[in-house]
Amino acid sequence: MSLVVIKFGGTSVGDAQSIRQAARIVQEATSQWNHVVVVSSAMGRSPRSHDNLKVTDALLTAARTAAEGDSDTFHRIRRELTDKHQAAIDAVISNVDERHRILDEVEQLLSGFEILCASVRVLGEVTPRALDAISGLGERMAVRILAGALCTQGVPAEPVDATEFIVTNDHYQSAIPLVDATRDKTRSRLLPLMENGIVPVVTGFIAATAAGVPTTLGRGGSDYSASIIGDVLEADEVHNYTDVDGVLTADPRIVPEARTISTLTGQEMSELAFFGAQVLHPMTIAPLLEKRIPLRVKNTFNPNHAGTLIVHESPYKDGERGSGIIKAVTVIEHISMVTVAGKGLKGVPGIAGRTFMAVARTNTSVLMISQASAEQSICFVIPQSSSTKVVLELKHEFTREVTTGEIDRINTVDDAAIVTAVGMGIADTPGVSGKVCSAIGKLGININAIAQGSSECGISLVINGSDSKEAVRAVHALIIT
Ligand code: ADP
Ligand code: ASP
Ligand code: MG
């Protein structure tokens, strides 16, 4: 019994024509696989018209502006969302009764959205929990339309809300799945459908706590949903359909000549995603690791292109760490470099531990760490949006050391960027770091910090944000594929 999970991103369901194309891909898959499960994002921009409305972004804007007391914006967004979904429904669902039924369901979801935004406006604040309830509505509308389009094309399909079976903790906005509960619930909800020849069309991005409160898996989380479902259903493959020909050697918006990478290891892909390659959510690979489920990244609008295959077996023999060839370069912008420094740090045990405990208390994730060997400074990188609260917490933690002068500096450099070169074995292949640094140095760009990923397949450099695009292009020029 073969099973594939197929995920479509926002652009792949961004308008009627794209939804029909996605449905054709599923139809084709049903002739090649015994079972197909579809996962969909909310409608994104249309790849061909001027419709740039991304549903999840719009829902979040509505919630945030409502919290500021603005009711015009969420009412306007409600109208735009009605128009966008209605246009798609009218164009892709041929059966009149079905069309009306789906329109009614979407209308109900949008009425609920308006009521939630009105409540947020009255309260004057929007909690992470409310943001999850509101931002997850886009997927719930999209699956109804995609399932309807499949039925129109003769493929029996049913929309399913993942809030029924992906169980997470209550860390709203980036909730963590509870695997055992998710496995049992997913199997009992989806297997009977599949056994009856029905293709489940499941919402990406959203889940719920054990008590049934809606959560989300973080922005871009539909990729993660697909791999969680792939894992618990023991799929043979997961196919991730997006709007480019697979994983590319760099972000094509920065490096237009970026090329498709034909194969990557899971480790390389995780490193790329963690360090900013938007194409996959950073957690996508983890659920696929244990059962070694291959992941293909393909283009909805160019489905005959092989795209990228991500495998979990390293192509290298024991003892070999990799070819040491740079395969891709990524960038994360809008980051801050935090330094805790002072002569008193030298040899004092526990400073690093206290530093990172303080950062953890602010709920901030550290993207990169580098410490000078002289132990006189600890330097790490965080998202810029967290920099004020992290510095405050550090100053509080080290009040005594700052007073005695053991620590003389706790500061941040904002508007920085991390540029990362990725490839198996590059971090311990002599000469690669040198090549990367000199390619950037030749442009007169200053490198503020350097670190290698724990997986040894990444070399990361911190530079000024204004230099980041030039630096990415310089490292890209080193790539041999
Ligand atoms: P989807 O809505 O299909 O999930 P995303 O917008 O989340 O799509 O991710 C795909 C986009 O990621 C591409 O359109 C591209 O602009 C961007 N991107 C950034 N880095 C890369 C990369 N290394 N390879 C491919 N795409 C990348
Ligand atoms: N719709 C969600 C977002 O825009 C999830 C996703 O697209 O993967 O973040
Ligand atoms: Mg995405």
Short mmCIF file of C-alpha atoms and ligand atoms in Angstrom, two decimals:
data_model
loop_
_atom_site.label_atom_id
_atom_site.label_comp_id
_atom_site.label_asym_id
_atom_site.label_seq_id
_atom_site.Cartn_x
_atom_site.Cartn_y
_atom_site.Cartn_z
CA MET A 1 0.00 0.00 0.00
CA SER A 2 1.70 3.21 -1.11
CA LEU A 3 0.90 6.56 0.46
CA VAL A 4 1.99 10.07 -0.45
CA VAL A 5 1.31 13.32 1.39
CA ILE A 6 1.11 16.29 -0.98
CA LYS A 7 1.34 19.82 0.40
CA PHE A 8 0.45 22.99 -1.51
CA GLY A 9 1.74 26.39 -0.41
CA GLY A 10 -0.14 29.69 -0.57
CA THR A 11 0.71 30.67 -4.16
CA SER A 12 -0.17 27.15 -5.32
CA VAL A 13 -3.76 27.81 -4.19
CA GLY A 14 -3.62 31.59 -4.72
CA ASP A 15 -6.36 31.83 -7.36
CA ALA A 16 -8.81 29.69 -9.29
CA GLN A 17 -6.35 28.69 -12.01
CA SER A 18 -3.75 27.64 -9.44
CA ILE A 19 -6.30 25.65 -7.46
CA ARG A 20 -7.29 23.79 -10.65
CA GLN A 21 -3.63 23.09 -11.36
CA ALA A 22 -3.12 21.79 -7.79
CA ALA A 23 -6.18 19.57 -8.21
CA ARG A 24 -4.72 18.17 -11.47
CA ILE A 25 -1.50 17.27 -9.64
CA VAL A 26 -3.53 15.42 -7.00
CA GLN A 27 -5.60 13.69 -9.65
CA GLU A 28 -2.44 12.46 -11.35
CA ALA A 29 -1.05 11.28 -8.00
CA THR A 30 -4.17 9.20 -7.33
CA SER A 31 -3.29 7.11 -10.39
CA GLN A 32 0.25 6.49 -9.12
CA TRP A 33 -0.29 5.97 -5.39
CA ASN A 34 -2.81 3.84 -3.48
CA HIS A 35 -3.50 6.66 -1.07
CA VAL A 36 -3.07 10.40 -1.27
CA VAL A 37 -3.42 12.92 1.57
CA VAL A 38 -3.42 16.61 0.66
CA VAL A 39 -2.32 19.43 2.98
CA SER A 40 -3.05 23.03 2.01
CA SER A 41 -1.94 26.48 3.11
CA ALA A 42 -4.26 29.46 3.09
CA MET A 43 -4.70 31.20 -0.29
CA GLY A 44 -1.64 33.30 -1.05
CA ARG A 45 -0.93 35.77 -3.81
CA SER A 46 -2.06 34.95 -7.32
CA PRO A 47 0.96 34.10 -9.48
CA ARG A 48 -0.51 35.75 -12.56
CA SER A 49 -2.92 38.58 -11.69
CA HIS A 50 -2.48 41.71 -9.59
CA ASP A 51 -4.10 39.98 -6.64
CA ASN A 52 -1.33 40.07 -4.05
CA LEU A 53 -3.59 39.42 -1.08
CA LYS A 54 -2.00 36.79 1.17
CA VAL A 55 -4.78 35.53 3.39
CA THR A 56 -2.76 34.77 6.55
CA ASP A 57 -1.01 38.15 6.40
CA ALA A 58 -4.37 39.87 5.97
CA LEU A 59 -5.93 38.01 8.92
CA LEU A 60 -3.01 38.99 11.16
CA THR A 61 -3.16 42.63 10.02
CA ALA A 62 -6.88 42.67 10.81
CA ALA A 63 -6.31 41.32 14.33
CA ARG A 64 -3.45 43.72 15.09
CA THR A 65 -5.22 46.81 13.79
CA ALA A 66 -8.38 45.83 15.69
CA ALA A 67 -6.29 45.74 18.88
CA GLU A 68 -5.27 49.34 18.16
CA GLY A 69 -8.91 50.36 18.06
CA ASP A 70 -9.24 50.44 14.26
CA SER A 71 -12.41 48.84 12.92
CA ASP A 72 -12.20 50.08 9.32
CA THR A 73 -9.27 47.84 8.45
CA PHE A 74 -10.78 44.55 9.58
CA HIS A 75 -14.09 45.36 7.89
CA ARG A 76 -12.22 46.17 4.67
CA ILE A 77 -10.17 42.96 4.95
CA ARG A 78 -13.33 40.96 5.51
CA ARG A 79 -14.70 42.31 2.20
CA GLU A 80 -11.44 41.56 0.36
CA LEU A 81 -11.35 38.02 1.77
CA THR A 82 -14.96 37.45 0.76
CA ASP A 83 -14.18 38.60 -2.80
CA LYS A 84 -11.02 36.51 -3.11
CA HIS A 85 -12.60 33.29 -1.87
CA GLN A 86 -15.86 33.83 -3.68
CA ALA A 87 -14.10 34.38 -7.01
CA ALA A 88 -12.22 31.11 -6.56
CA ILE A 89 -15.32 29.16 -5.51
CA ASP A 90 -17.36 30.49 -8.45
CA ALA A 91 -14.64 29.51 -10.90
CA VAL A 92 -13.64 26.06 -9.62
CA ILE A 93 -16.82 24.42 -8.29
CA SER A 94 -19.18 23.45 -11.09
CA ASN A 95 -22.03 21.88 -9.10
CA VAL A 96 -24.42 24.68 -8.06
CA ASP A 97 -25.48 23.10 -4.75
CA GLU A 98 -21.89 22.37 -3.80
CA ARG A 99 -20.88 25.90 -4.73
CA HIS A 100 -23.56 27.37 -2.46
CA ARG A 101 -22.72 25.01 0.38
CA ILE A 102 -19.02 25.94 0.25
CA LEU A 103 -19.81 29.65 -0.08
CA ASP A 104 -22.00 29.38 3.03
CA GLU A 105 -19.24 27.66 5.00
CA VAL A 106 -16.69 30.30 3.99
CA GLU A 107 -19.17 33.05 4.88
CA GLN A 108 -19.65 31.50 8.31
CA LEU A 109 -15.90 31.39 8.90
CA LEU A 110 -15.59 35.04 7.82
CA SER A 111 -18.47 36.08 10.09
CA GLY A 112 -16.64 34.36 12.95
CA PHE A 113 -13.51 36.29 11.96
CA GLU A 114 -15.39 39.59 12.09
CA ILE A 115 -16.81 38.77 15.53
CA LEU A 116 -13.34 37.85 16.83
CA CYS A 117 -11.83 41.10 15.48
CA ALA A 118 -14.67 43.14 17.01
CA SER A 119 -13.97 41.49 20.39
CA VAL A 120 -10.25 42.22 20.05
CA ARG A 121 -11.08 45.85 19.35
CA VAL A 122 -13.24 46.09 22.47
CA LEU A 123 -10.53 44.46 24.59
CA GLY A 124 -7.83 46.71 23.11
CA GLU A 125 -5.30 43.90 22.97
CA VAL A 126 -4.72 40.70 21.03
CA THR A 127 -3.27 37.72 22.86
CA PRO A 128 -1.15 35.05 21.12
CA ARG A 129 -4.09 32.69 21.67
CA ALA A 130 -6.47 35.03 19.84
CA LEU A 131 -3.94 35.53 17.05
CA ASP A 132 -3.88 31.77 16.50
CA ALA A 133 -7.67 31.52 16.42
CA ILE A 134 -7.81 34.31 13.83
CA SER A 135 -4.76 33.53 11.67
CA GLY A 136 -5.77 29.89 11.22
CA LEU A 137 -9.01 30.71 9.43
CA GLY A 138 -7.32 30.99 6.02
CA GLU A 139 -6.42 27.30 5.87
CA ARG A 140 -9.94 26.34 6.93
CA MET A 141 -11.37 28.26 3.97
CA ALA A 142 -8.76 27.02 1.48
CA VAL A 143 -9.26 23.29 2.14
CA ARG A 144 -12.97 23.60 1.50
CA ILE A 145 -12.31 25.12 -1.93
CA LEU A 146 -9.52 22.71 -2.88
CA ALA A 147 -11.61 19.69 -1.86
CA GLY A 148 -14.50 21.12 -3.90
CA ALA A 149 -12.21 21.55 -6.91
CA LEU A 150 -11.08 17.93 -6.58
CA CYS A 151 -14.69 16.70 -6.48
CA THR A 152 -15.41 18.82 -9.58
CA GLN A 153 -12.51 17.04 -11.32
CA GLY A 154 -13.95 13.65 -10.32
CA VAL A 155 -11.65 12.92 -7.37
CA PRO A 156 -13.67 12.17 -4.20
CA ALA A 157 -12.25 14.48 -1.53
CA GLU A 158 -13.21 15.85 1.87
CA PRO A 159 -11.92 18.91 3.73
CA VAL A 160 -10.60 18.13 7.21
CA ASP A 161 -9.54 20.56 9.95
CA ALA A 162 -6.26 19.50 11.55
CA THR A 163 -7.54 20.98 14.83
CA GLU A 164 -9.34 17.63 15.10
CA PHE A 165 -6.14 15.59 15.30
CA ILE A 166 -2.83 17.50 15.42
CA VAL A 167 -2.44 17.95 19.18
CA THR A 168 0.06 20.50 20.49
CA ASN A 169 1.07 22.21 23.70
CA ASP A 170 -0.28 25.70 24.36
CA HIS A 171 2.75 27.60 23.12
CA TYR A 172 0.55 29.76 20.89
CA GLN A 173 2.00 30.98 17.58
CA SER A 174 4.65 28.26 17.47
CA ALA A 175 3.06 25.32 19.22
CA ILE A 176 4.91 22.03 19.65
CA PRO A 177 3.14 18.84 18.51
CA LEU A 178 2.52 16.04 21.01
CA VAL A 179 3.40 13.10 18.82
CA ASP A 180 1.65 10.18 20.52
CA ALA A 181 -1.72 11.87 20.83
CA THR A 182 -1.37 13.20 17.28
CA ARG A 183 -0.56 9.76 15.88
CA ASP A 184 -3.64 8.05 17.32
CA LYS A 185 -6.05 10.83 16.45
CA THR A 186 -4.69 11.36 12.93
CA ARG A 187 -4.85 7.69 12.09
CA SER A 188 -8.37 7.26 13.37
CA ARG A 189 -9.58 10.36 11.53
CA LEU A 190 -7.83 9.95 8.17
CA LEU A 191 -7.42 6.18 7.60
CA PRO A 192 -11.17 5.44 7.33
CA LEU A 193 -11.55 8.23 4.75
CA MET A 194 -8.66 6.86 2.71
CA GLU A 195 -9.99 3.31 2.93
CA ASN A 196 -13.22 4.60 1.42
CA GLY A 197 -11.33 6.07 -1.51
CA ILE A 198 -11.66 9.66 -0.30
CA VAL A 199 -8.72 12.07 -0.47
CA PRO A 200 -8.52 14.01 2.82
CA VAL A 201 -7.67 17.68 2.18
CA VAL A 202 -6.20 18.80 5.48
CA THR A 203 -5.52 22.31 6.78
CA GLY A 204 -1.82 23.06 7.15
CA PHE A 205 -0.48 25.40 9.84
CA ILE A 206 -3.20 24.83 12.45
CA ALA A 207 -3.63 22.41 15.33
CA ALA A 208 -5.25 22.43 18.78
CA THR A 209 -4.33 21.75 22.38
CA ALA A 210 -5.61 18.60 24.10
CA ALA A 211 -8.43 20.79 25.42
CA GLY A 212 -9.33 21.79 21.85
CA VAL A 213 -8.03 25.39 21.85
CA PRO A 214 -6.75 26.33 18.36
CA THR A 215 -2.98 26.79 17.97
CA THR A 216 -0.63 27.33 15.02
CA LEU A 217 2.75 25.84 14.20
CA GLY A 218 4.40 29.18 13.34
CA ARG A 219 4.55 31.13 10.07
CA GLY A 220 5.11 28.85 7.11
CA GLY A 221 3.95 25.96 9.30
CA SER A 222 1.99 24.05 6.64
CA ASP A 223 5.25 22.38 5.59
CA TYR A 224 5.59 21.13 9.15
CA SER A 225 1.96 19.92 9.18
CA ALA A 226 2.62 17.83 6.06
CA SER A 227 5.65 16.14 7.55
CA ILE A 228 3.91 15.49 10.89
CA ILE A 229 1.07 13.81 8.96
CA GLY A 230 3.60 11.95 6.77
CA ASP A 231 5.31 10.62 9.89
CA VAL A 232 2.22 9.45 11.79
CA LEU A 233 0.66 7.86 8.69
CA GLU A 234 4.03 6.29 7.78
CA ALA A 235 3.89 7.78 4.28
CA ASP A 236 6.28 6.58 1.59
CA GLU A 237 7.00 10.12 0.47
CA VAL A 238 6.03 13.72 1.20
CA HIS A 239 5.76 16.10 -1.77
CA ASN A 240 5.96 19.81 -1.07
CA TYR A 241 4.59 21.90 -3.95
CA THR A 242 5.63 25.55 -4.03
CA ASP A 243 6.18 28.29 -6.62
CA VAL A 244 9.82 27.64 -7.56
CA ASP A 245 11.63 24.62 -9.07
CA GLY A 246 12.62 23.11 -5.70
CA VAL A 247 15.25 24.25 -3.24
CA LEU A 248 17.58 26.66 -4.99
CA THR A 249 21.21 27.58 -4.39
CA ALA A 250 20.01 30.94 -2.99
CA ASP A 251 16.87 33.00 -2.60
CA PRO A 252 15.97 33.79 -6.23
CA ARG A 253 14.81 37.27 -5.20
CA ILE A 254 18.41 38.05 -4.23
CA VAL A 255 20.26 35.88 -6.75
CA PRO A 256 18.17 35.61 -9.92
CA GLU A 257 20.58 33.04 -11.43
CA ALA A 258 20.12 30.65 -8.45
CA ARG A 259 19.78 27.04 -9.61
CA THR A 260 17.84 24.02 -8.36
CA ILE A 261 19.78 21.69 -6.05
CA SER A 262 18.89 18.16 -7.16
CA THR A 263 19.55 16.41 -3.83
CA LEU A 264 20.14 17.49 -0.27
CA THR A 265 20.54 15.58 2.96
CA GLY A 266 18.01 16.24 5.70
CA GLN A 267 20.81 17.83 7.72
CA GLU A 268 21.66 20.25 4.92
CA MET A 269 18.00 21.12 4.44
CA SER A 270 17.48 21.74 8.16
CA GLU A 271 20.50 24.01 8.24
CA LEU A 272 19.25 25.92 5.18
CA ALA A 273 15.76 26.33 6.61
CA PHE A 274 17.01 27.31 10.05
CA PHE A 275 19.30 29.94 8.54
CA GLY A 276 16.65 31.63 6.45
CA ALA A 277 15.74 29.67 3.29
CA GLN A 278 12.04 30.48 3.40
CA VAL A 279 11.16 27.61 1.09
CA LEU A 280 10.61 25.18 4.03
CA HIS A 281 9.65 25.67 7.66
CA PRO A 282 12.73 24.91 9.84
CA MET A 283 10.97 21.98 11.57
CA THR A 284 9.89 20.22 8.37
CA ILE A 285 12.69 17.66 8.31
CA ALA A 286 12.59 16.50 11.95
CA PRO A 287 9.42 14.34 11.78
CA LEU A 288 10.68 12.60 8.60
CA LEU A 289 14.04 11.59 10.03
CA GLU A 290 13.27 8.47 12.02
CA LYS A 291 11.35 6.65 9.28
CA ARG A 292 13.63 8.17 6.64
CA ILE A 293 10.72 9.46 4.62
CA PRO A 294 12.00 11.23 1.49
CA LEU A 295 10.75 14.76 0.83
CA ARG A 296 10.45 16.20 -2.65
CA VAL A 297 10.15 19.94 -3.20
CA LYS A 298 8.47 20.69 -6.53
CA ASN A 299 6.93 23.51 -8.51
CA THR A 300 3.13 23.50 -8.90
CA PHE A 301 3.52 25.60 -12.05
CA ASN A 302 6.25 23.42 -13.58
CA PRO A 303 5.36 19.94 -12.30
CA ASN A 304 7.52 18.09 -14.83
CA HIS A 305 10.67 19.57 -13.30
CA ALA A 306 12.21 17.01 -10.92
CA GLY A 307 12.72 19.65 -8.21
CA THR A 308 14.76 18.74 -5.13
CA LEU A 309 14.89 15.37 -3.38
CA ILE A 310 15.76 15.44 0.31
CA VAL A 311 17.06 12.15 1.66
CA HIS A 312 18.13 11.09 5.12
CA GLU A 313 20.90 8.66 4.26
CA SER A 314 24.16 10.52 3.96
CA PRO A 315 25.76 9.78 0.59
CA TYR A 316 29.14 9.81 2.37
CA LYS A 317 30.96 6.81 3.82
CA ASP A 318 31.63 6.42 7.55
CA GLY A 319 34.31 8.78 8.67
CA GLU A 320 33.74 11.09 5.71
CA ARG A 321 31.92 14.22 6.66
CA GLY A 322 30.99 15.26 3.16
CA SER A 323 32.49 16.65 0.02
CA GLY A 324 33.13 20.06 1.53
CA ILE A 325 31.37 21.70 -1.40
CA ILE A 326 29.14 24.70 -0.75
CA LYS A 327 25.68 23.85 -2.04
CA ALA A 328 23.65 26.90 -1.05
CA VAL A 329 23.75 30.25 0.69
CA THR A 330 21.07 31.80 2.87
CA VAL A 331 20.51 35.00 4.79
CA ILE A 332 18.53 36.07 7.84
CA GLU A 333 18.01 39.81 8.04
CA HIS A 334 16.85 42.04 10.92
CA ILE A 335 18.92 40.44 13.60
CA SER A 336 20.84 41.84 16.56
CA MET A 337 24.24 40.80 17.84
CA VAL A 338 24.37 40.90 21.63
CA THR A 339 27.70 41.15 23.44
CA VAL A 340 28.32 40.59 27.14
CA ALA A 341 31.92 41.61 27.81
CA GLY A 342 34.31 42.39 30.59
CA LYS A 343 37.72 41.44 31.93
CA GLY A 344 35.96 39.92 34.93
CA LEU A 345 34.44 37.24 32.68
CA LYS A 346 37.75 35.50 32.21
CA GLY A 347 37.62 32.15 33.90
CA VAL A 348 34.48 32.91 35.92
CA PRO A 349 32.36 29.77 35.80
CA GLY A 350 28.70 29.97 35.01
CA ILE A 351 28.57 33.28 33.13
CA ALA A 352 27.58 31.65 29.85
CA GLY A 353 24.94 29.55 31.61
CA ARG A 354 23.45 32.59 33.33
CA THR A 355 23.52 34.57 30.07
CA PHE A 356 21.55 31.99 28.15
CA MET A 357 19.14 31.30 31.01
CA ALA A 358 18.36 35.02 31.04
CA VAL A 359 17.76 34.98 27.28
CA ALA A 360 15.53 31.92 27.62
CA ARG A 361 13.39 33.73 30.19
CA THR A 362 12.49 36.25 27.47
CA ASN A 363 11.32 33.41 25.20
CA THR A 364 13.88 34.35 22.57
CA SER A 365 15.65 31.80 20.41
CA VAL A 366 19.37 32.24 19.90
CA LEU A 367 20.31 31.91 16.24
CA MET A 368 24.06 31.73 16.62
CA ILE A 369 26.70 31.86 19.37
CA SER A 370 30.33 32.82 19.20
CA GLN A 371 32.67 33.24 22.16
CA ALA A 372 36.17 34.65 22.01
CA SER A 373 38.72 32.10 23.24
CA ALA A 374 40.06 34.61 25.74
CA GLU A 375 36.65 34.27 27.43
CA GLN A 376 36.37 38.03 27.72
CA SER A 377 33.17 38.27 25.78
CA ILE A 378 30.15 36.22 24.90
CA CYS A 379 28.53 37.15 21.65
CA PHE A 380 25.28 35.76 20.28
CA VAL A 381 22.66 36.60 17.72
CA ILE A 382 18.90 36.99 18.19
CA PRO A 383 15.98 38.39 16.17
CA GLN A 384 16.04 42.19 16.36
CA SER A 385 12.46 42.26 17.62
CA SER A 386 13.69 40.71 20.89
CA SER A 387 16.77 42.85 21.44
CA THR A 388 15.32 45.39 23.93
CA LYS A 389 13.84 42.77 26.25
CA VAL A 390 16.97 40.58 26.11
CA VAL A 391 19.30 43.46 27.07
CA LEU A 392 16.99 44.44 29.94
CA GLU A 393 16.94 40.88 31.26
CA LEU A 394 20.74 40.57 30.98
CA LYS A 395 21.27 43.85 32.84
CA HIS A 396 18.96 42.59 35.53
CA GLU A 397 20.76 39.21 35.73
CA PHE A 398 24.20 40.80 35.95
CA THR A 399 23.39 43.82 38.15
CA ARG A 400 26.11 42.88 40.63
CA GLU A 401 28.81 42.18 38.02
CA VAL A 402 28.06 45.47 36.22
CA THR A 403 28.32 47.36 39.53
CA THR A 404 31.65 45.75 40.43
CA GLY A 405 32.96 46.32 36.91
CA GLU A 406 33.51 42.60 36.20
CA ILE A 407 31.17 43.15 33.24
CA ASP A 408 31.68 46.46 31.50
CA ARG A 409 29.51 46.03 28.44
CA ILE A 410 26.10 44.55 27.64
CA ASN A 411 25.12 45.93 24.28
CA THR A 412 23.56 45.10 20.95
CA VAL A 413 24.39 45.90 17.38
CA ASP A 414 21.10 46.08 15.50
CA ASP A 415 20.36 45.93 11.75
CA ALA A 416 22.70 43.00 11.26
CA ALA A 417 22.34 39.90 9.08
CA ILE A 418 23.58 36.31 9.19
CA VAL A 419 24.84 34.90 5.91
CA THR A 420 25.26 31.11 5.94
CA ALA A 421 27.01 28.84 3.46
CA VAL A 422 25.67 25.26 3.60
CA GLY A 423 27.06 21.93 2.41
CA MET A 424 27.95 18.61 4.09
CA GLY A 425 31.40 18.80 5.61
CA ILE A 426 32.18 22.41 4.72
CA ALA A 427 32.73 23.50 8.30
CA ASP A 428 35.64 21.11 8.75
CA THR A 429 37.07 21.14 5.25
CA PRO A 430 40.24 23.22 5.33
CA GLY A 431 40.05 26.33 3.21
CA VAL A 432 36.27 26.69 2.86
CA SER A 433 35.85 29.25 5.67
CA GLY A 434 38.81 31.13 4.24
CA LYS A 435 37.23 31.23 0.78
CA VAL A 436 33.90 32.43 2.15
CA CYS A 437 35.51 35.12 4.31
CA SER A 438 37.78 36.35 1.56
CA ALA A 439 34.91 36.51 -0.98
CA ILE A 440 33.12 38.82 1.44
CA GLY A 441 36.26 40.63 2.58
CA LYS A 442 37.17 41.48 -1.03
CA LEU A 443 34.02 43.60 -1.19
CA GLY A 444 35.20 45.58 1.83
CA ILE A 445 32.42 44.08 3.98
CA ASN A 446 33.30 43.77 7.63
CA ILE A 447 32.65 40.40 9.32
CA ASN A 448 31.49 40.95 12.91
CA ALA A 449 31.35 37.31 14.02
CA ILE A 450 31.74 33.84 12.58
CA ALA A 451 30.44 30.45 13.71
CA GLN A 452 30.00 26.98 12.35
CA GLY A 453 26.76 25.05 12.81
CA SER A 454 26.77 22.13 15.24
CA SER A 455 26.00 19.81 12.33
CA GLU A 456 29.23 20.92 10.65
CA CYS A 457 27.41 21.60 7.42
CA GLY A 458 27.15 25.37 7.82
CA ILE A 459 29.44 28.36 8.16
CA SER A 460 27.67 31.50 9.37
CA LEU A 461 28.92 35.08 9.30
CA VAL A 462 27.39 38.13 10.94
CA ILE A 463 27.64 41.30 8.87
CA ASN A 464 25.85 44.65 8.62
CA GLY A 465 22.35 44.25 7.24
CA SER A 466 22.94 46.78 4.49
CA ASP A 467 25.69 44.52 3.04
CA SER A 468 23.71 41.29 3.17
CA LYS A 469 22.54 41.00 -0.43
CA GLU A 470 25.96 41.76 -1.85
CA ALA A 471 27.50 39.20 0.52
CA VAL A 472 24.98 36.52 -0.51
CA ARG A 473 25.84 37.10 -4.17
CA ALA A 474 29.56 36.90 -3.41
CA VAL A 475 29.21 33.56 -1.59
CA HIS A 476 26.88 32.30 -4.30
CA ALA A 477 29.62 32.89 -6.85
CA LEU A 478 31.68 30.23 -4.99
CA ILE A 479 29.03 27.54 -5.41
CA ILE A 480 29.87 24.66 -7.68
CA THR A 481 26.91 22.39 -8.43
P1 ADP B 1 4.80 28.33 -0.15
O1 ADP B 1 3.71 29.33 -0.03
O2 ADP B 1 4.69 27.45 -1.34
O3 ADP B 1 5.03 27.58 1.14
P2 ADP B 1 7.00 30.11 0.42
O4 ADP B 1 6.78 31.51 -0.01
O5 ADP B 1 6.82 29.80 1.87
O6 ADP B 1 6.09 29.19 -0.47
O7 ADP B 1 8.45 29.59 -0.01
C1 ADP B 1 8.82 29.65 -1.36
C2 ADP B 1 9.63 30.91 -1.63
O8 ADP B 1 10.83 30.84 -0.86
C3 ADP B 1 10.11 31.03 -3.04
O9 ADP B 1 9.16 31.68 -3.85
C4 ADP B 1 11.40 31.85 -2.92
O10 ADP B 1 11.16 33.20 -3.21
C5 ADP B 1 11.75 31.74 -1.44
N1 ADP B 1 13.11 31.18 -1.20
C6 ADP B 1 14.04 31.71 -0.37
N2 ADP B 1 15.15 30.98 -0.39
C7 ADP B 1 14.95 29.95 -1.23
C8 ADP B 1 15.74 28.85 -1.67
N3 ADP B 1 16.98 28.65 -1.23
N4 ADP B 1 15.20 27.98 -2.54
C9 ADP B 1 13.94 28.17 -3.00
N5 ADP B 1 13.15 29.19 -2.64
C10 ADP B 1 13.63 30.08 -1.76
N1 ASP B 2 -0.59 30.23 5.84
C1 ASP B 2 0.47 30.14 6.84
C2 ASP B 2 1.45 31.30 6.66
O1 ASP B 2 1.26 32.12 5.76
C3 ASP B 2 1.18 28.82 6.81
C4 ASP B 2 1.88 28.47 5.51
O2 ASP B 2 1.63 29.10 4.48
O3 ASP B 2 2.67 27.52 5.53
O4 ASP B 2 2.36 31.40 7.44
MG MG B 3 5.90 28.25 2.91
#
